Short mmCIF file of C-alpha atoms and ligand atoms in Angstrom, two decimals:
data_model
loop_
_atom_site.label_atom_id
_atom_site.label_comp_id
_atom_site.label_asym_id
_atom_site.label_seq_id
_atom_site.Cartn_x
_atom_site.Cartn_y
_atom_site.Cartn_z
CA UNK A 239 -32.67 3.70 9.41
CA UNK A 240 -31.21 3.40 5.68
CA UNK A 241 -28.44 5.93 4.63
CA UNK A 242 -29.35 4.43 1.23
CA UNK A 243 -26.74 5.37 -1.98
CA UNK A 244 -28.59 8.03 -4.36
CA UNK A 245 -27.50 6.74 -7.83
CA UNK A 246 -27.27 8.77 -10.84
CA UNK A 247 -29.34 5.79 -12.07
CA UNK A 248 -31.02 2.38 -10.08
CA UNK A 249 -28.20 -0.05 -8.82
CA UNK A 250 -28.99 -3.32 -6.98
CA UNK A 251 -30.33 -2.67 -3.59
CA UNK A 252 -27.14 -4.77 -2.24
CA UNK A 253 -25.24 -2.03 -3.56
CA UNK A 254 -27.35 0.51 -2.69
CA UNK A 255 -28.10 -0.19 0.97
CA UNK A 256 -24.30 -0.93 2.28
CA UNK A 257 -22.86 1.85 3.89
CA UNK A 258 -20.43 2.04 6.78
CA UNK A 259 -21.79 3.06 10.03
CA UNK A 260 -19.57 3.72 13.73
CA UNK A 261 -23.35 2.72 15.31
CA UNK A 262 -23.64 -1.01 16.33
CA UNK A 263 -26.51 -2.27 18.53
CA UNK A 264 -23.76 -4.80 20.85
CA UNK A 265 -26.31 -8.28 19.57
CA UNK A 266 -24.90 -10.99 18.77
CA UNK A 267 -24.65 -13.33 15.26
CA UNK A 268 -24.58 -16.69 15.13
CA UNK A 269 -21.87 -19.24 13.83
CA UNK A 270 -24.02 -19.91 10.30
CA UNK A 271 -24.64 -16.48 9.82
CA UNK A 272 -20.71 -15.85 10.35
CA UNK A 273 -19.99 -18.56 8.11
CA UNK A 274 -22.72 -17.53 5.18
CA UNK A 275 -20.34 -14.19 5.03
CA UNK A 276 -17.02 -16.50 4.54
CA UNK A 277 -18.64 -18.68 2.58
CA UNK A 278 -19.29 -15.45 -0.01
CA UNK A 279 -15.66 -14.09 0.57
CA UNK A 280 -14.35 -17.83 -0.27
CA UNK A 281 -16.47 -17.66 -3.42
CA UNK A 282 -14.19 -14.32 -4.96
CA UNK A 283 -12.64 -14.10 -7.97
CA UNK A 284 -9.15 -14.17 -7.71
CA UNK A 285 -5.43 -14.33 -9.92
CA UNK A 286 -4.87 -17.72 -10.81
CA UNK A 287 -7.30 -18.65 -8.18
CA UNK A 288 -5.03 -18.49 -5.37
CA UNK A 289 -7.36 -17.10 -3.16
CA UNK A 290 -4.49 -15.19 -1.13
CA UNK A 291 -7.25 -13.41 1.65
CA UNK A 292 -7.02 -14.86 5.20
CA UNK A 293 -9.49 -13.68 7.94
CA UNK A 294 -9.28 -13.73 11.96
CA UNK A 295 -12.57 -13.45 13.08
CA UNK A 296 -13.46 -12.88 16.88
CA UNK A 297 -17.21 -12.78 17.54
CA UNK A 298 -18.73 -10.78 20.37
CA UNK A 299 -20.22 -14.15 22.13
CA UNK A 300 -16.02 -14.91 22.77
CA UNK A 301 -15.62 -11.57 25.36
CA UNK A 302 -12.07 -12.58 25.47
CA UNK A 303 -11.51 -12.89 22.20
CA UNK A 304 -13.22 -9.85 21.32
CA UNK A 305 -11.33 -8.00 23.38
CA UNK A 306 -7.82 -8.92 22.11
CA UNK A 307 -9.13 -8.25 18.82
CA UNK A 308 -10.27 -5.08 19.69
CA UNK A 309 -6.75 -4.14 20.95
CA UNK A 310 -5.62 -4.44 17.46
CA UNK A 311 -7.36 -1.67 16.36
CA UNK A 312 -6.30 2.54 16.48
CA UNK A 313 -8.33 4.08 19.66
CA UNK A 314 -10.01 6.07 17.14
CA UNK A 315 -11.89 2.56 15.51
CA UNK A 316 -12.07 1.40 19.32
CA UNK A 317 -14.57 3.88 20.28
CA UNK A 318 -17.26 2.39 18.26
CA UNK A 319 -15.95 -1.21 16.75
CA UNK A 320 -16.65 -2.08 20.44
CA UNK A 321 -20.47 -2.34 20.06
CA UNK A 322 -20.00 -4.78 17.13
CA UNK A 323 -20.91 -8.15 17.11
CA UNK A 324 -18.24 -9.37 15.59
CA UNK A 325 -14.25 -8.08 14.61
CA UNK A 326 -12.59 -9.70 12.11
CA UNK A 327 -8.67 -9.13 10.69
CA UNK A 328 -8.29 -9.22 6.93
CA UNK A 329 -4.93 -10.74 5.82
CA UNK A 330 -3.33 -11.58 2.08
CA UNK A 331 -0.79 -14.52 2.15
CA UNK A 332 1.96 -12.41 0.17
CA UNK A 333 3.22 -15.10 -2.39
CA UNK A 334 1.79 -17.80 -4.56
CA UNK A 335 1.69 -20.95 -3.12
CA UNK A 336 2.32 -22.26 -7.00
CA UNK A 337 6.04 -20.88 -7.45
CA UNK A 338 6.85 -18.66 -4.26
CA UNK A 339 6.61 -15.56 -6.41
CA UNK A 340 5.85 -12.16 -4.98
CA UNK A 341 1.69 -12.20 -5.48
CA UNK A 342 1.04 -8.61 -6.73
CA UNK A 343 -2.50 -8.86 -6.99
CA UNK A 344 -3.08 -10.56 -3.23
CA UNK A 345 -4.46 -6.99 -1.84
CA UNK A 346 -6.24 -6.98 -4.85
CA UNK A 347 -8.31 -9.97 -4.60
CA UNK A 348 -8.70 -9.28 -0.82
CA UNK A 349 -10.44 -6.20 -1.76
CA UNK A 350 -12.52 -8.20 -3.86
CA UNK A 351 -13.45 -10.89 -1.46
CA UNK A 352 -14.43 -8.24 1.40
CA UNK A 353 -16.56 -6.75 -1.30
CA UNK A 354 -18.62 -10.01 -1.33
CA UNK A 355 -18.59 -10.12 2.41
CA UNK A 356 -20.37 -6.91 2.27
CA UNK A 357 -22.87 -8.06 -0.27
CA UNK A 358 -23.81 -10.77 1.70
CA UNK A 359 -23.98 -8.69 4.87
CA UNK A 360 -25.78 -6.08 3.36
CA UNK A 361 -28.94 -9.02 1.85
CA UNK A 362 -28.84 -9.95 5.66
CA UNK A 363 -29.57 -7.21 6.84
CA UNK A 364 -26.70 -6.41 8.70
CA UNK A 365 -23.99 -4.06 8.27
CA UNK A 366 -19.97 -4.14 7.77
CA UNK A 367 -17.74 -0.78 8.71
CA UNK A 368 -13.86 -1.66 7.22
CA UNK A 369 -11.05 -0.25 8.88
CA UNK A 370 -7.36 0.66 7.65
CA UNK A 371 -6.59 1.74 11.19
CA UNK A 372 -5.13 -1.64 12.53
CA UNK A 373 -2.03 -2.46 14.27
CA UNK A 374 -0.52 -4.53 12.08
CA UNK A 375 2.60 -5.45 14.11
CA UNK A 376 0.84 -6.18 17.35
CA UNK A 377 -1.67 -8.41 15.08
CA UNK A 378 1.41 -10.27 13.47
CA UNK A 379 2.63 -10.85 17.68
CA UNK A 380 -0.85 -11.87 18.89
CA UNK A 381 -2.03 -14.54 16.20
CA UNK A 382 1.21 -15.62 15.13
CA UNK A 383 0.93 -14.35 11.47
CA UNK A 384 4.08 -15.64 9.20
CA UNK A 385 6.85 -13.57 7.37
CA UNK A 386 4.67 -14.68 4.11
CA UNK A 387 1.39 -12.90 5.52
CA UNK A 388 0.15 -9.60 5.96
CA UNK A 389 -2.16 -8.14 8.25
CA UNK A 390 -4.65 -5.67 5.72
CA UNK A 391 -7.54 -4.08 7.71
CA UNK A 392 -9.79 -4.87 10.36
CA UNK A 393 -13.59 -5.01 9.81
CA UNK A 394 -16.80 -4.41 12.15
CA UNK A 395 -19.58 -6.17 11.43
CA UNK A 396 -23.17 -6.28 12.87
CA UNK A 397 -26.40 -4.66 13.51
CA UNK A 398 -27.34 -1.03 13.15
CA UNK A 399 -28.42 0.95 16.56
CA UNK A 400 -30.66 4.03 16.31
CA UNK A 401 -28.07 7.02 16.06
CA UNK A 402 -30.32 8.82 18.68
CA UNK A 403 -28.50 6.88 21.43
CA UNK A 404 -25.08 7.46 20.10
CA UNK A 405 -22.75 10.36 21.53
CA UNK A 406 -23.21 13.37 19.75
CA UNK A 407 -19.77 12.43 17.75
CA UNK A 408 -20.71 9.45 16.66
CA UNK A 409 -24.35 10.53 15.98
CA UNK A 410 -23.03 13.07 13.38
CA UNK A 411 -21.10 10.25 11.45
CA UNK A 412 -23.91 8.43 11.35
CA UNK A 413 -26.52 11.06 9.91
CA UNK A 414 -23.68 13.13 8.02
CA UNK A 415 -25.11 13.06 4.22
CA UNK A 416 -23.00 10.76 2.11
CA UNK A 417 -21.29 11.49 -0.98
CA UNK A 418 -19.57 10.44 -4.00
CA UNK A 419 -17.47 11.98 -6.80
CA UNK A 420 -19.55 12.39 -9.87
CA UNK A 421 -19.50 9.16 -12.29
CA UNK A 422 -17.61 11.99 -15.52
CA UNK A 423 -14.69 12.21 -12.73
CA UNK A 424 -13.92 8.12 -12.48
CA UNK A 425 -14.95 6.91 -16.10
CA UNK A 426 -12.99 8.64 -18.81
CA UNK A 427 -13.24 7.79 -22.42
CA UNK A 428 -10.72 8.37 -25.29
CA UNK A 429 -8.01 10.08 -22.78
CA UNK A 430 -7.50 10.35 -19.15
CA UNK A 431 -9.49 12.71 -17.22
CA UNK A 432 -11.87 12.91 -20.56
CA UNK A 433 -14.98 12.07 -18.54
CA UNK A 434 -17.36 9.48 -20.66
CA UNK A 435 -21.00 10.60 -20.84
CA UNK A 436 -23.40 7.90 -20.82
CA UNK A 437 -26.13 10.50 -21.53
CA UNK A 438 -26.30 9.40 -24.96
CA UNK A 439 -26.14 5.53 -24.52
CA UNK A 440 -28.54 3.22 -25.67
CA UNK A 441 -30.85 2.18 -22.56
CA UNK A 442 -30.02 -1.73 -21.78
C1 FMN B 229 -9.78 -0.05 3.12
C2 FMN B 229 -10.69 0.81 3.97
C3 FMN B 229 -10.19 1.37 5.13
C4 FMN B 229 -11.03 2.15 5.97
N1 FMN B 229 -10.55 2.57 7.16
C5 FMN B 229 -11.39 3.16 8.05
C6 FMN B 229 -10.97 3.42 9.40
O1 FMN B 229 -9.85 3.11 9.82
N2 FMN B 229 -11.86 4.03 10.22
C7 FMN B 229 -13.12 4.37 9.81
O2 FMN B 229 -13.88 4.91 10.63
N3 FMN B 229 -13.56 4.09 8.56
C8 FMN B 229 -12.74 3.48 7.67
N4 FMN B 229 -13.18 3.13 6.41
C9 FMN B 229 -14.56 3.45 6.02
C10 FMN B 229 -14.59 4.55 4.98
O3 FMN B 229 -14.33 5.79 5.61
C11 FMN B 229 -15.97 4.55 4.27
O4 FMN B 229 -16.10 3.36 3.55
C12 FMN B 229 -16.11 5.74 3.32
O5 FMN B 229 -16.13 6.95 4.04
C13 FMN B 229 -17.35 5.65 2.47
O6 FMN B 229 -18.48 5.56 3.29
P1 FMN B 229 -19.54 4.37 3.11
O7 FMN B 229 -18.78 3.07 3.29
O8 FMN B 229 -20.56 4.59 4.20
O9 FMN B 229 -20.12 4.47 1.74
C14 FMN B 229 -12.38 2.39 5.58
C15 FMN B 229 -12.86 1.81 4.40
C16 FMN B 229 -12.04 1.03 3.61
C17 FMN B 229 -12.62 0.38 2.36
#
């Protein structure tokens, strides 16, 4: 099943083909698959490089491990992050390690290294659901996280299952259309809010 993006115009099928399902098949992934993913988050862009994200990862193959991890999650993210094959904690160390200076931009560059995660997920084949509903505090107790680190969001990732064998719920999620605000409402030109046509631009 693909719940494929449809573009106002052709985007790289990386892009295209990532979407977040609640609909995991329970299979496992391997430690260089698991590492390929990392690898790509490592490689993000980042203010003065300080590369401030921090991952916990506990794959499905570790029950025990899994299951703590799955504990730090809101029941609601429970329900279905429990088929994954793998849960992982995002974290941002909070200050540069160059001068002890608040680092404004850490949750920034976090974003930015999850966003390769997915890329790389996504050219595997396999598929990555983020999650704000953590519990940050009980995270911070569990895995010992330090005054200068912050517990962010938790992320499924894994294979797809066929929505046909998913409660009705969760089936709905899964084959609910998808949908994005129109390209005029993000992209402005001249002022705020004046949404940029690129009707008229050149074709690259
Ligand atoms: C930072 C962040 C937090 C999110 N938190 C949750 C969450 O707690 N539970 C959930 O089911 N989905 C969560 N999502 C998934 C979004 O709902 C999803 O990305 C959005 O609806 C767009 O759908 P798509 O990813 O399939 O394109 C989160 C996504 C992001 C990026």
């Amino acid at each position: 099943m693909t719940r494929r993006a449809s573009t106002s115009v052709p985007i790289h099928d990386v892009l295209a083909e990532r979407w977040s399902p609640v609909g995991f098949d329970r299979s496992l992934i391997g430690p260089s698959t698991l590492a390929a993913l990392f690898e790509a988050a490592r490689w993000a862009p980042s203010a003065f490089n300080e590369q401030p994200w921090r991952f916990l990862v506990a794959p499905r193959s570790d029950g025990e491990a899994f299951a703590t991890m799955l504990s730090c999650l809101v029941e609601g993210n429970q329900v279905w992050a429990k088929n994954a094959s793998a849960l992982v904690l995002t974290a941002v160390a909070t200050t540069f390690a160059r001068n002890g200076k608040p680092n404004t931009s850490a949750r920034y560059d976090l974003g930015l290294a999850v966003g390769n995660l997915c890329a790389e997920a996504t050219a595997r084949g396999l598929v990555v659901h983020q999650m704000g509903g953590v519990l940050p505090d009980l995270a911070r107790e569990i895995y010992g996280v330090p005054a200068a680190a912050e517990v962010v969001t938790g992320i499924a990732l894994g294979r797809l299952v066929d929505p046909v064998s998913l409660p009705d719920e969760l089936r709905n999620r899964d084959m609910s259309p998808r949908s994005r605000r129109a390209l005029a409402d993000l992209v402005f030109s001249g002022c705020w809010e004046n949404g940029h046509s690129f009707a008229a631009a050149d074709p690259v």
